[in-house]
């Protein structure tokens, strides 16, 4: 059984972020890449709240930082998914290779 | 003492569920399934927040993250992925096996010393005393953000987030609108 302390919580956050980074680098679909970014953000959020609880529990600055983070995540998801929809409407394909050819003018 | 044992058990359970859920999200072939698995990974995260005396953050995690954002993802996946094979992507949706192995090895090689470093640094930090009675409750959080708004930088940043969301709405509407004169859209 794992002890409920700061090193274990930060390790959990770091491993979750690394899993998200793995998905970010290996998946091809833009939607799956956005989902992997959400996984990475989730790891960052865990670390912020864990620091607030274990190291400095006077005022809830970490909780406030979490609120800012999900605000940014919501906007990022809305804009990213909007871009994916527009891209799909134009090309019927949302793979990363296809999107990477935008600068060649034929994408 | 038994309180600590319960905390350890709940933390272990949450950690295992979060790790399994996140890994399943990254490895899932079907995007709809990946989205639902991410919701499944967010629920134990909310429980973990409650364990860390952050009940309001846990509620936000369920309502905003698992509720709103993931429903948005599900809708978009349904829209852009109308494949004939029950939602499977038309093109293979992952890098080749060797690339995957290389990236995993790279991340493991970079991550292992990072984890060791973080654990050593975290163990050296002075632990906090017992949290205040209202720590993590909505009343203390609102006092933190809105107390003395004229001199409180947190109030400004909170209002800036609403401005950011407004910009996001305008951008999303702009994406969704087809430009006139073209048949293929924006």
Coordinates of C-alpha atoms in Angstrom, one line a residue:
Chain A
X1 CA 0.0 0.0 0.0
X2 CA 1.3 3.4 -0.9
X3 CA 1.7 6.1 1.7
X4 CA -0.4 9.2 1.2
X5 CA 2.4 11.8 1.2
X6 CA 3.9 14.4 -1.1
X7 CA 6.5 12.3 -2.8
X8 CA 3.9 9.7 -3.8
X9 CA 1.4 12.3 -5.0
X10 CA 4.1 14.1 -7.1
X11 CA 5.2 10.8 -8.5
X12 CA 1.6 10.0 -9.5
X13 CA 1.3 13.4 -11.1
X14 CA 4.6 13.0 -13.0
X15 CA 3.7 9.5 -14.3
X16 CA 0.3 10.7 -15.5
X17 CA 2.0 13.6 -17.3
X18 CA 4.4 11.2 -18.9
X19 CA 1.6 8.9 -20.0
X20 CA 0.0 12.0 -21.6
X21 CA 3.2 12.9 -23.3
X22 CA 3.5 9.4 -24.7
X23 CA 0.0 9.7 -26.2
X24 CA 0.8 13.2 -27.5
X25 CA 3.9 11.9 -29.4
X26 CA 2.4 8.6 -30.7
X27 CA -1.2 9.3 -31.6
X28 CA -2.1 10.6 -35.1
X29 CA -5.7 11.9 -34.7
X30 CA -6.0 15.5 -33.6
X31 CA -8.8 14.6 -31.2
X32 CA -6.6 11.9 -29.6
X33 CA -3.7 14.5 -29.3
X34 CA -6.1 16.9 -27.5
X35 CA -7.2 14.1 -25.2
X36 CA -3.5 13.4 -24.4
X37 CA -3.0 17.1 -23.6
X38 CA -6.0 16.8 -21.1
X39 CA -4.2 13.8 -19.5
X40 CA -1.1 15.9 -19.1
X41 CA -3.0 18.8 -17.6
X42 CA -4.7 16.5 -15.2
X43 CA -1.2 15.4 -13.9
X44 CA -0.3 19.1 -13.5
X45 CA -3.5 19.8 -11.6
X46 CA -2.8 16.9 -9.2
X47 CA 0.6 18.3 -8.4
X48 CA -0.8 21.8 -7.7
X49 CA -3.4 20.6 -5.3
X50 CA -1.0 18.2 -3.6
X51 CA 1.5 21.0 -3.0
X52 CA -1.2 23.1 -1.5
X53 CA -2.3 20.4 0.9
X54 CA 1.1 19.0 2.0
X55 CA 3.4 21.9 1.9
X56 CA 1.5 25.1 2.4
X57 CA -2.0 24.6 3.7
X58 CA -2.6 28.1 5.0
X59 CA -4.6 29.5 2.1
X60 CA -6.0 27.7 -1.0
X61 CA -3.7 29.2 -3.6
X62 CA -3.4 25.8 -5.3
X63 CA -7.1 25.4 -5.5
X64 CA -7.3 28.8 -7.2
X65 CA -4.6 27.8 -9.6
X66 CA -6.6 24.7 -10.4
X67 CA -9.6 26.9 -11.2
X68 CA -7.5 29.0 -13.6
X69 CA -6.1 25.8 -15.1
X70 CA -9.5 24.3 -16.0
X71 CA -10.6 27.7 -17.4
X72 CA -7.7 27.6 -19.8
X73 CA -8.3 23.9 -20.5
X74 CA -11.9 24.6 -21.4
X75 CA -10.9 27.3 -23.8
X76 CA -8.2 25.2 -25.3
X77 CA -10.6 22.3 -25.8
X78 CA -13.2 24.5 -27.4
X79 CA -10.8 26.1 -29.8
X80 CA -8.8 22.9 -30.6
X81 CA -12.0 21.0 -31.3
X82 CA -13.3 23.8 -33.4
X83 CA -10.2 23.7 -35.4
X84 CA -10.5 19.9 -35.7
X85 CA -14.1 20.2 -37.0
X86 CA -13.1 22.9 -39.6
X87 CA -10.2 20.8 -40.7
X88 CA -12.3 17.7 -41.0
X89 CA -14.9 19.7 -43.0
X90 CA -12.3 20.7 -45.5
X91 CA -10.3 17.5 -45.7
X92 CA -12.4 14.6 -44.3
X93 CA -9.3 13.6 -42.3
X94 CA -7.8 14.8 -39.0
X95 CA -4.5 13.0 -38.9
X96 CA -1.4 14.7 -37.8
X97 CA 0.5 14.0 -41.0
X98 CA -2.2 15.7 -43.1
X99 CA -2.2 18.7 -40.8
X100 CA 1.6 18.9 -40.9
X101 CA 1.5 19.5 -44.6
X102 CA -0.5 22.8 -44.3
X103 CA 2.5 24.9 -45.2
X104 CA 3.0 23.1 -48.6
X105 CA -0.1 24.6 -49.9
X106 CA -1.8 21.4 -51.0
X107 CA -3.2 20.3 -47.6
Chain B
X1 CA -3.7 5.9 13.2
X2 CA -6.5 4.0 11.5
X3 CA -7.4 7.3 9.8
X4 CA -4.0 7.2 8.2
X5 CA -4.4 3.7 7.0
X6 CA -7.7 4.6 5.4
X7 CA -6.1 7.6 3.7
X8 CA -3.3 5.3 2.4
X9 CA -5.8 2.7 1.1
X10 CA -8.0 5.3 -0.6
X11 CA -4.9 7.0 -2.1
X12 CA -3.6 3.7 -3.4
X13 CA -6.9 2.8 -5.0
X14 CA -7.2 6.3 -6.6
X15 CA -3.6 6.2 -7.9
X16 CA -4.1 2.7 -9.5
X17 CA -7.4 3.8 -11.1
X18 CA -5.9 7.1 -12.4
X19 CA -2.9 5.4 -13.9
X20 CA -4.9 2.6 -15.5
X21 CA -7.4 5.0 -16.8
X22 CA -4.8 7.4 -18.3
X23 CA -2.9 4.6 -19.9
X24 CA -6.1 3.1 -21.4
X25 CA -7.0 6.6 -22.8
X26 CA -3.6 6.8 -24.5
X27 CA -3.8 3.2 -25.8
X28 CA -7.5 3.0 -26.8
X29 CA -8.1 2.5 -30.5
X30 CA -11.6 3.9 -30.5
X31 CA -11.8 7.7 -29.8
X32 CA -15.2 7.4 -28.2
X33 CA -14.0 4.8 -25.9
X34 CA -10.9 6.9 -25.1
X35 CA -13.1 9.9 -24.2
X36 CA -15.3 7.8 -21.8
X37 CA -12.1 6.2 -20.3
X38 CA -10.8 9.7 -19.6
X39 CA -14.1 10.4 -17.7
X40 CA -13.4 7.2 -15.8
X41 CA -9.9 8.5 -15.0
X42 CA -11.2 11.9 -13.8
X43 CA -13.6 10.5 -11.2
X44 CA -10.9 8.9 -9.0
X45 CA -8.9 12.2 -9.5
X46 CA -11.9 14.0 -8.0
X47 CA -11.9 11.5 -5.1
X48 CA -8.1 12.2 -4.6
X49 CA -8.9 16.0 -4.4
X50 CA -11.5 15.3 -1.7
X51 CA -8.8 13.3 0.1
X52 CA -6.6 16.4 -0.1
X53 CA -9.1 18.6 1.7
X54 CA -10.2 20.1 -1.6
X55 CA -13.9 19.3 -1.9
X56 CA -14.8 22.2 -4.1
X57 CA -12.0 21.3 -6.5
X58 CA -13.3 17.7 -6.6
X59 CA -16.8 19.0 -7.4
X60 CA -15.4 21.2 -10.2
X61 CA -13.5 18.2 -11.5
X62 CA -16.7 16.2 -11.8
X63 CA -19.0 19.0 -13.0
X64 CA -16.7 21.0 -15.4
X65 CA -14.1 18.5 -16.5
X66 CA -15.8 15.1 -16.5
X67 CA -19.2 16.7 -17.3
X68 CA -18.8 19.7 -19.6
X69 CA -15.4 19.3 -21.3
X70 CA -15.7 15.6 -21.9
X71 CA -19.2 15.9 -23.3
X72 CA -17.8 18.4 -25.7
X73 CA -15.1 15.9 -26.7
X74 CA -17.7 13.2 -27.2
X75 CA -19.8 15.3 -29.4
X76 CA -16.8 16.3 -31.6
X77 CA -15.6 12.7 -31.8
X78 CA -19.1 11.6 -33.0
X79 CA -19.0 14.4 -35.6
X80 CA -15.6 14.0 -37.1
X81 CA -15.3 10.3 -37.0
X82 CA -18.3 8.8 -38.7
X83 CA -16.4 5.7 -39.9
X84 CA -18.3 2.7 -41.2
X85 CA -16.6 0.4 -38.7
X86 CA -18.4 1.5 -35.6
X87 CA -16.2 4.6 -34.9
X88 CA -12.9 3.1 -35.7
X89 CA -10.6 5.5 -37.5
X90 CA -10.2 5.1 -41.2
X91 CA -6.4 5.4 -41.1
X92 CA -4.3 3.6 -38.5
X93 CA -4.3 6.0 -35.6
X94 CA -0.9 5.4 -34.0
X95 CA 2.7 5.5 -34.9
X96 CA 4.4 2.3 -35.9
X97 CA 5.5 -0.2 -33.3
X98 CA 9.2 0.7 -33.4
X99 CA 8.5 4.4 -33.1
X100 CA 6.2 3.8 -30.2
X101 CA 8.8 1.7 -28.4
X102 CA 11.4 4.3 -29.0
X103 CA 9.3 7.1 -27.7
X104 CA 8.3 5.0 -24.6
X105 CA 12.0 4.3 -24.0
X106 CA 12.9 7.9 -24.3
X107 CA 10.2 9.0 -21.9
X108 CA 11.1 6.3 -19.4
X109 CA 14.8 7.3 -19.7
X110 CA 14.0 10.9 -19.1
X111 CA 11.2 10.3 -16.5
X112 CA 13.0 7.9 -14.2
X113 CA 15.7 10.3 -13.0
X114 CA 13.1 13.1 -12.9
X115 CA 10.9 11.0 -10.6
X116 CA 13.9 10.3 -8.4
X117 CA 14.8 14.0 -8.3
X118 CA 11.3 15.0 -7.5
X119 CA 10.9 12.4 -4.8
X120 CA 14.2 13.5 -3.1
X121 CA 13.2 17.2 -3.3
X122 CA 9.7 16.6 -2.0
X123 CA 10.9 14.5 0.9
X124 CA 13.1 17.4 1.9
X125 CA 10.3 19.9 2.1
X126 CA 9.0 20.9 5.5
X127 CA 5.5 19.5 5.9
X128 CA 2.7 21.8 6.7
X129 CA 0.9 21.8 10.0
X130 CA -2.7 20.8 10.3
X131 CA -4.8 22.8 7.7
X132 CA -7.2 25.5 8.8
X133 CA -10.7 24.5 9.7
X134 CA -12.2 25.9 6.5
X135 CA -9.3 25.0 4.2
X136 CA -10.5 24.2 0.8
X137 CA -14.1 25.2 1.3
X138 CA -15.8 27.6 -1.1
X139 CA -16.0 30.4 1.5
X140 CA -12.3 30.5 2.1
X141 CA -11.6 30.3 -1.6
X142 CA -13.9 33.1 -2.4
X143 CA -12.3 35.2 0.4
X144 CA -9.0 34.5 -1.1
X145 CA -10.0 35.6 -4.6
X146 CA -12.4 38.5 -3.9
X147 CA -11.3 39.9 -0.6
X148 CA -10.2 43.6 -1.0
X149 CA -10.7 43.5 -4.8
X150 CA -9.0 46.8 -5.4
X151 CA -5.6 45.5 -4.3
X152 CA -6.0 41.8 -4.9
X153 CA -4.1 40.5 -8.0
X154 CA -6.1 37.2 -7.8
X155 CA -9.3 39.2 -8.6
X156 CA -7.7 40.6 -11.7
X157 CA -6.5 37.2 -12.9
X158 CA -10.0 35.7 -12.2
X159 CA -11.6 38.4 -14.4
X160 CA -8.9 37.9 -17.1
X161 CA -10.0 34.2 -17.3
X162 CA -13.5 35.3 -18.1
X163 CA -12.1 37.5 -20.8
X164 CA -10.1 34.6 -22.1
X165 CA -13.3 32.5 -22.2
X166 CA -15.0 35.3 -24.2
X167 CA -12.2 35.3 -26.7
X168 CA -12.5 31.5 -26.9
X169 CA -16.2 31.8 -27.7
X170 CA -15.6 34.4 -30.4
X171 CA -12.9 32.2 -31.9
X172 CA -15.1 29.1 -31.9
X173 CA -18.0 30.9 -33.5
X174 CA -15.6 32.3 -36.1
X175 CA -14.3 28.7 -36.9
X176 CA -17.9 27.4 -37.1
X177 CA -19.1 30.1 -39.5
X178 CA -18.7 29.2 -43.2
X179 CA -17.1 32.1 -45.1
X180 CA -19.4 33.3 -47.9
X181 CA -18.5 32.6 -51.5
X182 CA -16.8 29.3 -50.9
X183 CA -18.5 26.0 -51.0
X184 CA -16.0 24.1 -48.9
X185 CA -16.3 26.3 -45.9
X186 CA -13.9 28.4 -43.8

